[in-house]
PDB file of C-alpha atoms and ligand atoms in Angstrom:
ATOM      1  CA  MET A  28      74.889  59.481  83.129  1.00  0.00           C
ATOM      2  CA  ALA A  29      74.535  60.403  86.563  1.00  0.00           C
ATOM      3  CA  ILE A  30      78.185  60.751  87.510  1.00  0.00           C
ATOM      4  CA  ALA A  31      78.426  63.353  85.301  1.00  0.00           C
ATOM      5  CA  GLY A  32      76.393  66.242  87.324  1.00  0.00           C
ATOM      6  CA  ALA A  33      79.111  65.265  90.562  1.00  0.00           C
ATOM      7  CA  GLN A  34      81.996  65.895  88.113  1.00  0.00           C
ATOM      8  CA  ALA A  35      80.471  69.170  86.908  1.00  0.00           C
ATOM      9  CA  GLN A  36      79.818  70.627  90.359  1.00  0.00           C
ATOM     10  CA  SER A  37      83.159  69.276  91.947  1.00  0.00           C
ATOM     11  CA  THR A  38      84.605  71.933  93.947  1.00  0.00           C
ATOM     12  CA  THR A  39      88.057  70.130  94.052  1.00  0.00           C
ATOM     13  CA  ASN A  40      91.031  70.992  92.369  1.00  0.00           C
ATOM     14  CA  ALA A  41      91.986  70.151  88.818  1.00  0.00           C
ATOM     15  CA  ILE A  42      92.715  66.245  88.602  1.00  0.00           C
ATOM     16  CA  ALA A  43      96.291  65.854  88.756  1.00  0.00           C
ATOM     17  CA  GLU A  44      96.786  61.992  88.143  1.00  0.00           C
ATOM     18  CA  PRO A  45      94.957  60.836  84.866  1.00  0.00           C
ATOM     19  CA  ARG A  46      91.590  59.542  85.053  1.00  0.00           C
ATOM     20  CA  PRO A  47      92.236  55.816  85.640  1.00  0.00           C
ATOM     21  CA  ALA A  48      91.137  53.444  82.421  1.00  0.00           C
ATOM     22  CA  THR A  49      89.203  51.156  84.016  1.00  0.00           C
ATOM     23  CA  VAL A  50      86.773  52.042  87.159  1.00  0.00           C
ATOM     24  CA  PRO A  51      84.856  49.665  88.990  1.00  0.00           C
ATOM     25  CA  ALA A  52      81.070  50.570  89.341  1.00  0.00           C
ATOM     26  CA  HIS A  53      81.055  49.778  93.487  1.00  0.00           C
ATOM     27  CA  VAL A  54      84.020  50.389  95.328  1.00  0.00           C
ATOM     28  CA  GLY A  55      83.936  49.239  99.313  1.00  0.00           C
ATOM     29  CA  ILE A  56      86.680  50.850 101.549  1.00  0.00           C
ATOM     30  CA  ILE A  57      87.582  49.303 104.811  1.00  0.00           C
ATOM     31  CA  MET A  58      89.217  52.465 106.358  1.00  0.00           C
ATOM     32  CA  ASP A  59      91.289  50.551 108.798  1.00  0.00           C
ATOM     33  CA  GLY A  60      94.519  51.610 110.371  1.00  0.00           C
ATOM     34  CA  ASN A  61      93.503  55.368 112.192  1.00  0.00           C
ATOM     35  CA  GLY A  62      94.866  53.779 115.281  1.00  0.00           C
ATOM     36  CA  ARG A  63      98.346  52.923 114.373  1.00  0.00           C
ATOM     37  CA  TRP A  64      98.933  56.224 112.368  1.00  0.00           C
ATOM     38  CA  ALA A  65      98.555  57.836 115.386  1.00  0.00           C
ATOM     39  CA  ASN A  66     100.226  55.701 117.896  1.00  0.00           C
ATOM     40  CA  ARG A  67     103.159  56.298 115.119  1.00  0.00           C
ATOM     41  CA  ARG A  68     103.291  59.787 115.913  1.00  0.00           C
ATOM     42  CA  GLY A  69     103.231  60.020 119.559  1.00  0.00           C
ATOM     43  CA  LEU A  70      99.743  60.890 119.489  1.00  0.00           C
ATOM     44  CA  PRO A  71      96.117  59.627 120.684  1.00  0.00           C
ATOM     45  CA  ARG A  72      94.365  57.149 118.914  1.00  0.00           C
ATOM     46  CA  LEU A  73      91.780  59.776 118.652  1.00  0.00           C
ATOM     47  CA  ALA A  74      93.874  61.680 116.327  1.00  0.00           C
ATOM     48  CA  GLY A  75      93.609  58.864 114.037  1.00  0.00           C
ATOM     49  CA  HIS A  76      90.352  58.904 113.801  1.00  0.00           C
ATOM     50  CA  HIS A  77      90.195  63.056 113.751  1.00  0.00           C
ATOM     51  CA  ALA A  78      92.526  62.370 110.485  1.00  0.00           C
ATOM     52  CA  GLY A  79      90.650  59.901 109.113  1.00  0.00           C
ATOM     53  CA  THR A  80      87.392  61.645 109.283  1.00  0.00           C
ATOM     54  CA  GLU A  81      89.361  64.268 106.774  1.00  0.00           C
ATOM     55  CA  ASN A  82      90.169  61.886 104.562  1.00  0.00           C
ATOM     56  CA  VAL A  83      86.658  60.567 103.533  1.00  0.00           C
ATOM     57  CA  ARG A  84      85.965  63.431 102.102  1.00  0.00           C
ATOM     58  CA  ARG A  85      88.772  63.710  99.573  1.00  0.00           C
ATOM     59  CA  ILE A  86      88.433  60.101  98.504  1.00  0.00           C
ATOM     60  CA  THR A  87      84.631  60.574  98.163  1.00  0.00           C
ATOM     61  CA  ILE A  88      85.776  63.177  95.679  1.00  0.00           C
ATOM     62  CA  ALA A  89      88.693  61.372  94.204  1.00  0.00           C
ATOM     63  CA  CYS A  90      85.355  58.252  93.636  1.00  0.00           C
ATOM     64  CA  ALA A  91      83.120  60.849  92.144  1.00  0.00           C
ATOM     65  CA  ASP A  92      85.885  62.400  89.679  1.00  0.00           C
ATOM     66  CA  ALA A  93      86.915  58.886  88.456  1.00  0.00           C
ATOM     67  CA  GLY A  94      83.340  57.822  87.504  1.00  0.00           C
ATOM     68  CA  VAL A  95      82.956  55.297  90.693  1.00  0.00           C
ATOM     69  CA  GLU A  96      78.813  54.979  90.862  1.00  0.00           C
ATOM     70  CA  VAL A  97      79.133  53.317  94.558  1.00  0.00           C
ATOM     71  CA  LEU A  98      81.509  54.163  97.402  1.00  0.00           C
ATOM     72  CA  THR A  99      80.504  51.804 100.642  1.00  0.00           C
ATOM     73  CA  ILE A 100      82.681  53.051 103.413  1.00  0.00           C
ATOM     74  CA  TYR A 101      82.804  51.183 106.718  1.00  0.00           C
ATOM     75  CA  ALA A 102      82.820  53.800 109.149  1.00  0.00           C
ATOM     76  CA  PHE A 103      81.918  51.513 112.912  1.00  0.00           C
ATOM     77  CA  SER A 104      81.091  47.876 112.844  1.00  0.00           C
ATOM     78  CA  THR A 105      79.240  46.198 115.154  1.00  0.00           C
ATOM     79  CA  GLU A 106      82.021  44.828 116.558  1.00  0.00           C
ATOM     80  CA  ASN A 107      83.673  48.067 117.433  1.00  0.00           C
ATOM     81  CA  TRP A 108      81.225  48.724 120.255  1.00  0.00           C
ATOM     82  CA  ARG A 109      83.947  46.199 122.046  1.00  0.00           C
ATOM     83  CA  ARG A 110      86.420  48.518 122.175  1.00  0.00           C
ATOM     84  CA  PRO A 111      87.286  50.974 125.750  1.00  0.00           C
ATOM     85  CA  ALA A 112      84.370  53.449 126.180  1.00  0.00           C
ATOM     86  CA  ASP A 113      86.679  56.386 125.918  1.00  0.00           C
ATOM     87  CA  GLU A 114      87.332  55.749 122.235  1.00  0.00           C
ATOM     88  CA  VAL A 115      83.974  54.282 121.355  1.00  0.00           C
ATOM     89  CA  VAL A 116      82.374  57.682 123.411  1.00  0.00           C
ATOM     90  CA  GLY A 117      84.962  60.091 121.440  1.00  0.00           C
ATOM     91  CA  LEU A 118      84.384  58.373 118.140  1.00  0.00           C
ATOM     92  CA  MET A 119      80.625  59.203 118.464  1.00  0.00           C
ATOM     93  CA  ARG A 120      81.353  62.627 119.554  1.00  0.00           C
ATOM     94  CA  LEU A 121      83.903  63.238 116.852  1.00  0.00           C
ATOM     95  CA  LEU A 122      80.926  62.060 113.843  1.00  0.00           C
ATOM     96  CA  LEU A 123      78.231  64.369 115.680  1.00  0.00           C
ATOM     97  CA  GLN A 124      80.541  67.349 115.498  1.00  0.00           C
ATOM     98  CA  ARG A 125      81.475  66.667 111.972  1.00  0.00           C
ATOM     99  CA  ILE A 126      78.466  65.152 110.125  1.00  0.00           C
ATOM    100  CA  ASP A 127      76.644  68.151 109.345  1.00  0.00           C
ATOM    101  CA  ARG A 128      79.491  70.099 108.016  1.00  0.00           C
ATOM    102  CA  GLU A 129      80.431  67.002 105.771  1.00  0.00           C
ATOM    103  CA  ALA A 130      76.860  66.607 104.751  1.00  0.00           C
ATOM    104  CA  ALA A 131      76.540  70.236 103.242  1.00  0.00           C
ATOM    105  CA  GLU A 132      80.108  69.655 101.580  1.00  0.00           C
ATOM    106  CA  LEU A 133      78.757  66.334 100.045  1.00  0.00           C
ATOM    107  CA  HIS A 134      75.732  68.160  99.019  1.00  0.00           C
ATOM    108  CA  ARG A 135      77.299  70.588  97.215  1.00  0.00           C
ATOM    109  CA  ASN A 136      79.225  67.864  94.881  1.00  0.00           C
ATOM    110  CA  ASN A 137      76.058  66.284  94.119  1.00  0.00           C
ATOM    111  CA  VAL A 138      77.032  63.455  96.331  1.00  0.00           C
ATOM    112  CA  LYS A 139      73.965  61.009  97.700  1.00  0.00           C
ATOM    113  CA  ILE A 140      74.185  59.679 101.142  1.00  0.00           C
ATOM    114  CA  ARG A 141      72.997  56.567 102.262  1.00  0.00           C
ATOM    115  CA  HIS A 142      73.046  54.744 105.338  1.00  0.00           C
ATOM    116  CA  VAL A 143      73.762  50.877 105.719  1.00  0.00           C
ATOM    117  CA  GLY A 144      73.752  49.174 109.645  1.00  0.00           C
ATOM    118  CA  ALA A 145      71.022  49.643 112.117  1.00  0.00           C
ATOM    119  CA  LEU A 146      70.698  53.306 113.691  1.00  0.00           C
ATOM    120  CA  GLU A 147      69.118  51.418 117.073  1.00  0.00           C
ATOM    121  CA  GLY A 148      71.422  51.170 119.557  1.00  0.00           C
ATOM    122  CA  VAL A 149      73.021  54.513 117.947  1.00  0.00           C
ATOM    123  CA  GLN A 150      72.161  57.570 120.691  1.00  0.00           C
ATOM    124  CA  PRO A 151      69.453  59.454 119.439  1.00  0.00           C
ATOM    125  CA  ARG A 152      71.224  62.942 118.348  1.00  0.00           C
ATOM    126  CA  LEU A 153      73.594  61.110 116.174  1.00  0.00           C
ATOM    127  CA  ALA A 154      71.235  58.644 114.552  1.00  0.00           C
ATOM    128  CA  GLU A 155      69.204  61.642 113.780  1.00  0.00           C
ATOM    129  CA  ARG A 156      71.472  63.608 112.369  1.00  0.00           C
ATOM    130  CA  VAL A 157      72.661  61.091 109.956  1.00  0.00           C
ATOM    131  CA  ARG A 158      69.273  60.623 109.001  1.00  0.00           C
ATOM    132  CA  ALA A 159      68.888  64.374 107.698  1.00  0.00           C
ATOM    133  CA  ALA A 160      72.329  63.449 105.862  1.00  0.00           C
ATOM    134  CA  VAL A 161      70.749  60.850 103.958  1.00  0.00           C
ATOM    135  CA  ASP A 162      67.528  63.365 103.351  1.00  0.00           C
ATOM    136  CA  LEU A 163      69.649  66.598 102.770  1.00  0.00           C
ATOM    137  CA  THR A 164      71.197  64.890  99.589  1.00  0.00           C
ATOM    138  CA  ARG A 165      68.261  62.419  98.548  1.00  0.00           C
ATOM    139  CA  SER A 166      67.716  63.988  95.219  1.00  0.00           C
ATOM    140  CA  ASN A 167      71.274  63.939  94.172  1.00  0.00           C
ATOM    141  CA  THR A 168      72.257  62.495  90.891  1.00  0.00           C
ATOM    142  CA  GLY A 169      75.956  61.915  91.417  1.00  0.00           C
ATOM    143  CA  LEU A 170      78.050  59.485  93.420  1.00  0.00           C
ATOM    144  CA  VAL A 171      76.657  57.181  96.095  1.00  0.00           C
ATOM    145  CA  LEU A 172      78.486  57.385  99.436  1.00  0.00           C
ATOM    146  CA  ASN A 173      77.398  54.438 101.232  1.00  0.00           C
ATOM    147  CA  VAL A 174      78.280  54.782 105.172  1.00  0.00           C
ATOM    148  CA  ALA A 175      78.059  51.475 106.795  1.00  0.00           C
ATOM    149  CA  PHE A 176      77.654  52.416 110.573  1.00  0.00           C
ATOM    150  CA  ASN A 177      77.026  50.428 113.034  1.00  0.00           C
ATOM    151  CA  TYR A 178      76.930  47.784 110.617  1.00  0.00           C
ATOM    152  CA  GLY A 179      77.867  44.021 110.447  1.00  0.00           C
ATOM    153  CA  GLY A 180      77.351  42.024 107.348  1.00  0.00           C
ATOM    154  CA  ARG A 181      75.651  39.060 109.372  1.00  0.00           C
ATOM    155  CA  GLN A 182      73.438  40.961 111.464  1.00  0.00           C
ATOM    156  CA  GLU A 183      72.254  42.644 107.851  1.00  0.00           C
ATOM    157  CA  ILE A 184      71.588  39.001 106.469  1.00  0.00           C
ATOM    158  CA  ALA A 185      69.315  38.244 109.637  1.00  0.00           C
ATOM    159  CA  ARG A 186      67.672  41.739 109.284  1.00  0.00           C
ATOM    160  CA  ALA A 187      66.832  40.697 105.391  1.00  0.00           C
ATOM    161  CA  VAL A 188      65.331  37.456 106.485  1.00  0.00           C
ATOM    162  CA  GLN A 189      63.415  38.859 109.599  1.00  0.00           C
ATOM    163  CA  ARG A 190      61.875  40.957 106.905  1.00  0.00           C
ATOM    164  CA  LEU A 191      61.034  38.128 104.651  1.00  0.00           C
ATOM    165  CA  MET A 192      59.913  36.332 107.095  1.00  0.00           C
ATOM    166  CA  ALA A 193      57.272  39.520 108.442  1.00  0.00           C
ATOM    167  CA  GLN A 194      56.138  39.829 105.073  1.00  0.00           C
ATOM    168  CA  GLY A 195      54.838  36.056 105.655  1.00  0.00           C
ATOM    169  CA  VAL A 196      57.446  34.829 102.203  1.00  0.00           C
ATOM    170  CA  ARG A 197      56.945  31.136 101.922  1.00  0.00           C
ATOM    171  CA  PRO A 198      60.494  29.345 102.068  1.00  0.00           C
ATOM    172  CA  GLU A 199      60.027  28.009  98.579  1.00  0.00           C
ATOM    173  CA  ASP A 200      60.018  31.497  97.231  1.00  0.00           C
ATOM    174  CA  VAL A 201      62.885  32.800  99.280  1.00  0.00           C
ATOM    175  CA  THR A 202      65.685  33.613  96.488  1.00  0.00           C
ATOM    176  CA  GLU A 203      69.275  35.184  96.025  1.00  0.00           C
ATOM    177  CA  GLU A 204      67.781  38.127  93.852  1.00  0.00           C
ATOM    178  CA  LEU A 205      64.441  38.266  97.128  1.00  0.00           C
ATOM    179  CA  ILE A 206      67.178  38.119  99.862  1.00  0.00           C
ATOM    180  CA  ASP A 207      69.275  40.770  98.090  1.00  0.00           C
ATOM    181  CA  ARG A 208      66.001  43.304  97.667  1.00  0.00           C
ATOM    182  CA  HIS A 209      66.037  43.023 101.482  1.00  0.00           C
ATOM    183  CA  LEU A 210      69.505  44.184 102.163  1.00  0.00           C
ATOM    184  CA  ASP A 211      69.827  47.348 103.656  1.00  0.00           C
ATOM    185  CA  THR A 212      71.976  47.827 100.238  1.00  0.00           C
ATOM    186  CA  ALA A 213      68.693  47.136  97.969  1.00  0.00           C
ATOM    187  CA  GLY A 214      69.010  48.783  94.726  1.00  0.00           C
ATOM    188  CA  LEU A 215      72.592  48.932  94.657  1.00  0.00           C
ATOM    189  CA  PRO A 216      74.724  46.893  92.426  1.00  0.00           C
ATOM    190  CA  ASP A 217      77.323  43.987  93.727  1.00  0.00           C
ATOM    191  CA  LEU A 218      80.774  45.377  95.409  1.00  0.00           C
ATOM    192  CA  ASP A 219      83.264  45.381  92.321  1.00  0.00           C
ATOM    193  CA  LEU A 220      86.402  46.228  94.577  1.00  0.00           C
ATOM    194  CA  VAL A 221      86.949  45.942  98.333  1.00  0.00           C
ATOM    195  CA  ILE A 222      90.183  48.625  99.149  1.00  0.00           C
ATOM    196  CA  ARG A 223      91.355  47.637 102.633  1.00  0.00           C
ATOM    197  CA  THR A 224      93.924  50.199 103.925  1.00  0.00           C
ATOM    198  CA  GLY A 225      96.576  49.525 107.445  1.00  0.00           C
ATOM    199  CA  GLY A 226      96.897  45.893 105.718  1.00  0.00           C
ATOM    200  CA  GLU A 227      95.377  43.665 107.215  1.00  0.00           C
ATOM    201  CA  MET A 228      94.099  40.955 105.130  1.00  0.00           C
ATOM    202  CA  ARG A 229      90.381  39.939 106.354  1.00  0.00           C
ATOM    203  CA  LEU A 230      86.864  41.406 105.583  1.00  0.00           C
ATOM    204  CA  SER A 231      86.212  42.094 109.400  1.00  0.00           C
ATOM    205  CA  ASN A 232      81.893  41.297 108.669  1.00  0.00           C
ATOM    206  CA  PHE A 233      82.355  43.988 105.677  1.00  0.00           C
ATOM    207  CA  LEU A 234      79.185  43.362 102.985  1.00  0.00           C
ATOM    208  CA  LEU A 235      80.044  39.491 103.157  1.00  0.00           C
ATOM    209  CA  TRP A 236      77.239  39.035 100.716  1.00  0.00           C
ATOM    210  CA  GLN A 237      77.401  41.723  98.014  1.00  0.00           C
ATOM    211  CA  ALA A 238      81.242  40.965  97.934  1.00  0.00           C
ATOM    212  CA  ALA A 239      80.657  37.421  96.915  1.00  0.00           C
ATOM    213  CA  TYR A 240      82.669  38.500  93.355  1.00  0.00           C
ATOM    214  CA  ALA A 241      84.490  41.506  94.822  1.00  0.00           C
ATOM    215  CA  GLU A 242      88.366  41.947  93.750  1.00  0.00           C
ATOM    216  CA  TYR A 243      90.070  42.254  96.943  1.00  0.00           C
ATOM    217  CA  TYR A 244      92.783  44.804  97.578  1.00  0.00           C
ATOM    218  CA  SER A 245      94.946  45.438 100.821  1.00  0.00           C
ATOM    219  CA  THR A 246      97.796  48.186 101.206  1.00  0.00           C
ATOM    220  CA  PRO A 247      99.763  48.818 103.993  1.00  0.00           C
ATOM    221  CA  ILE A 248      99.056  52.026 103.752  1.00  0.00           C
ATOM    222  CA  CYS A 249      96.873  53.624 107.197  1.00  0.00           C
ATOM    223  CA  TRP A 250      93.759  55.199 106.077  1.00  0.00           C
ATOM    224  CA  PRO A 251      94.429  59.122 106.765  1.00  0.00           C
ATOM    225  CA  ASP A 252      97.335  58.701 104.230  1.00  0.00           C
ATOM    226  CA  PHE A 253      95.389  56.571 101.655  1.00  0.00           C
ATOM    227  CA  GLY A 254      95.201  59.430  98.663  1.00  0.00           C
ATOM    228  CA  ARG A 255      93.243  60.167  95.230  1.00  0.00           C
ATOM    229  CA  GLU A 256      97.056  58.633  93.880  1.00  0.00           C
ATOM    230  CA  GLU A 257      96.855  55.147  96.064  1.00  0.00           C
ATOM    231  CA  LEU A 258      93.194  55.247  95.345  1.00  0.00           C
ATOM    232  CA  TYR A 259      93.721  55.073  91.325  1.00  0.00           C
ATOM    233  CA  GLN A 260      96.504  52.777  91.681  1.00  0.00           C
ATOM    234  CA  ALA A 261      94.132  50.448  93.256  1.00  0.00           C
ATOM    235  CA  PHE A 262      91.949  50.926  90.485  1.00  0.00           C
ATOM    236  CA  ALA A 263      94.837  50.088  87.815  1.00  0.00           C
ATOM    237  CA  GLU A 264      95.324  46.887  90.023  1.00  0.00           C
ATOM    238  CA  PHE A 265      91.524  46.082  89.343  1.00  0.00           C
ATOM    239  CA  GLY A 266      91.932  46.618  85.905  1.00  0.00           C
ATOM    240  CA  ARG A 267      94.312  44.001  85.226  1.00  0.00           C
ATOM    241  CA  ARG A 268      92.422  41.530  87.342  1.00  0.00           C
ATOM    242  CA  VAL A 269      90.621  38.533  84.903  1.00  0.00           C
ATOM    243  CA  ARG A 270      87.523  38.149  86.602  1.00  0.00           C
ATOM    244  CA  ARG A 271      86.023  34.907  85.978  1.00  0.00           C
ATOM    245  CA  PHE A 272      82.763  34.744  87.952  1.00  0.00           C
ATOM    246  CA  GLY A 273      83.143  30.759  88.202  1.00  0.00           C
ATOM    247  CA  GLY A 274      83.326  30.400  84.156  1.00  0.00           C
ATOM    248  CA  LEU A 275      86.091  30.181  82.369  1.00  0.00           C
ATOM    249  CA  SER A 276      87.719  33.287  80.584  1.00  0.00           C
TER     250      SER A 276
HETATM  251  C1  IPE B 302      89.656  52.071 112.031  1.00  0.00           C
HETATM  252  O1  IPE B 302      90.957  52.432 112.327  1.00  0.00           O
HETATM  253  C2  IPE B 302      88.583  52.935 111.847  1.00  0.00           C
HETATM  254  C3  IPE B 302      87.677  52.437 113.021  1.00  0.00           C
HETATM  255  C4  IPE B 302      87.562  51.259 113.208  1.00  0.00           C
HETATM  256  C5  IPE B 302      86.600  52.908 113.604  1.00  0.00           C
HETATM  257  P1  IPE B 302      91.412  51.330 113.811  1.00  0.00           P
HETATM  258  O2  IPE B 302      90.936  52.338 114.826  1.00  0.00           O
HETATM  259  O3  IPE B 302      91.059  50.065 113.646  1.00  0.00           O
HETATM  260  O4  IPE B 302      92.740  51.338 113.860  1.00  0.00           O
HETATM  261  P2  IPE B 302      94.139  50.658 113.473  1.00  0.00           P
HETATM  262  O5  IPE B 302      93.723  49.027 113.130  1.00  0.00           O
HETATM  263  O6  IPE B 302      93.701  50.664 115.690  1.00  0.00           O
HETATM  264  O7  IPE B 302      95.175  50.995 113.679  1.00  0.00           O
HETATM  265  C1  IPE B 303      87.303  47.034 110.517  1.00  0.00           C
HETATM  266  O1  IPE B 303      88.437  47.608 111.078  1.00  0.00           O
HETATM  267  C2  IPE B 303      86.162  48.182 110.661  1.00  0.00           C
HETATM  268  C3  IPE B 303      86.165  49.420 110.544  1.00  0.00           C
HETATM  269  C4  IPE B 303      87.254  49.931 109.624  1.00  0.00           C
HETATM  270  C5  IPE B 303      85.363  50.381 110.413  1.00  0.00           C
HETATM  271  P1  IPE B 303      88.590  46.804 112.576  1.00  0.00           P
HETATM  272  O2  IPE B 303      89.888  47.241 112.772  1.00  0.00           O
HETATM  273  O3  IPE B 303      87.755  46.849 113.800  1.00  0.00           O
HETATM  274  O4  IPE B 303      89.197  45.219 112.077  1.00  0.00           O
HETATM  275  P2  IPE B 303      89.749  44.151 112.901  1.00  0.00           P
HETATM  276  O5  IPE B 303      89.131  44.088 114.118  1.00  0.00           O
HETATM  277  O6  IPE B 303      91.223  44.211 112.624  1.00  0.00           O
HETATM  278  O7  IPE B 303      88.838  42.724 112.404  1.00  0.00           O
HETATM  279 MG1   MG B 304      91.624  48.333 112.714  1.00  0.00          MG
END
């Protein structure tokens, strides 16, 4: 299976925790709480974003080790542009500084990077590095790391409808499967588990379509402190859920 490559090439230490018994195929993480993590330490919010960026590699490799097929991380929402300019500028600068190095490290771990969201509206230099990261890892066969950046679930659905209309699809030919194939996540499985760090209990416009039957897990732990152990606890909880998809079990 594809993931074996990622495990074979993983450069991390031996797995401290046992491999979880039940592993969701597609995990989404709303990486929230960076600002609060920093506030509690008397640090500027950007220090929280720095720490949060560090954690992405750790959790990606933990997911690959566990046998997750797709990990979607919510890095920046279309609504996050509403934040004060200095935070937005600082975040973009941070991503620009880190993206090449992180992509190279993930590439060594056989991770395939994808992007969902719009690159229009993102500064061209950063948009170019996102495309380069996707290109670099295109042929990798391990975990798919799907980065939701400048992403909004409603905008993604609107984009899918625009694509269909541009192709002249007739209304009676519109099906769920057709919409699915025109979303940014085309070809990826539906979400099985959504994890939100930082304690809030909302989706904040994350993968609205794909999360229709996802299990939901919220933890008060802020993103920079969310480690492999907490991740595997979430998987254990996922394993205890009964998924009925509207039927009877
Ligand atoms: C999530 O952390 C990261 C982004 C939205 C970019 P926050 O920055 O939202 O942290 P809190 O919620 O203010 O603690
Ligand atoms: C969700 O967190 C977006 C990301 C983690 C990128 P927010 O902090 O933006 O969500 P709200 O504003 O609390 O709903
Ligand atoms: Mg937040």
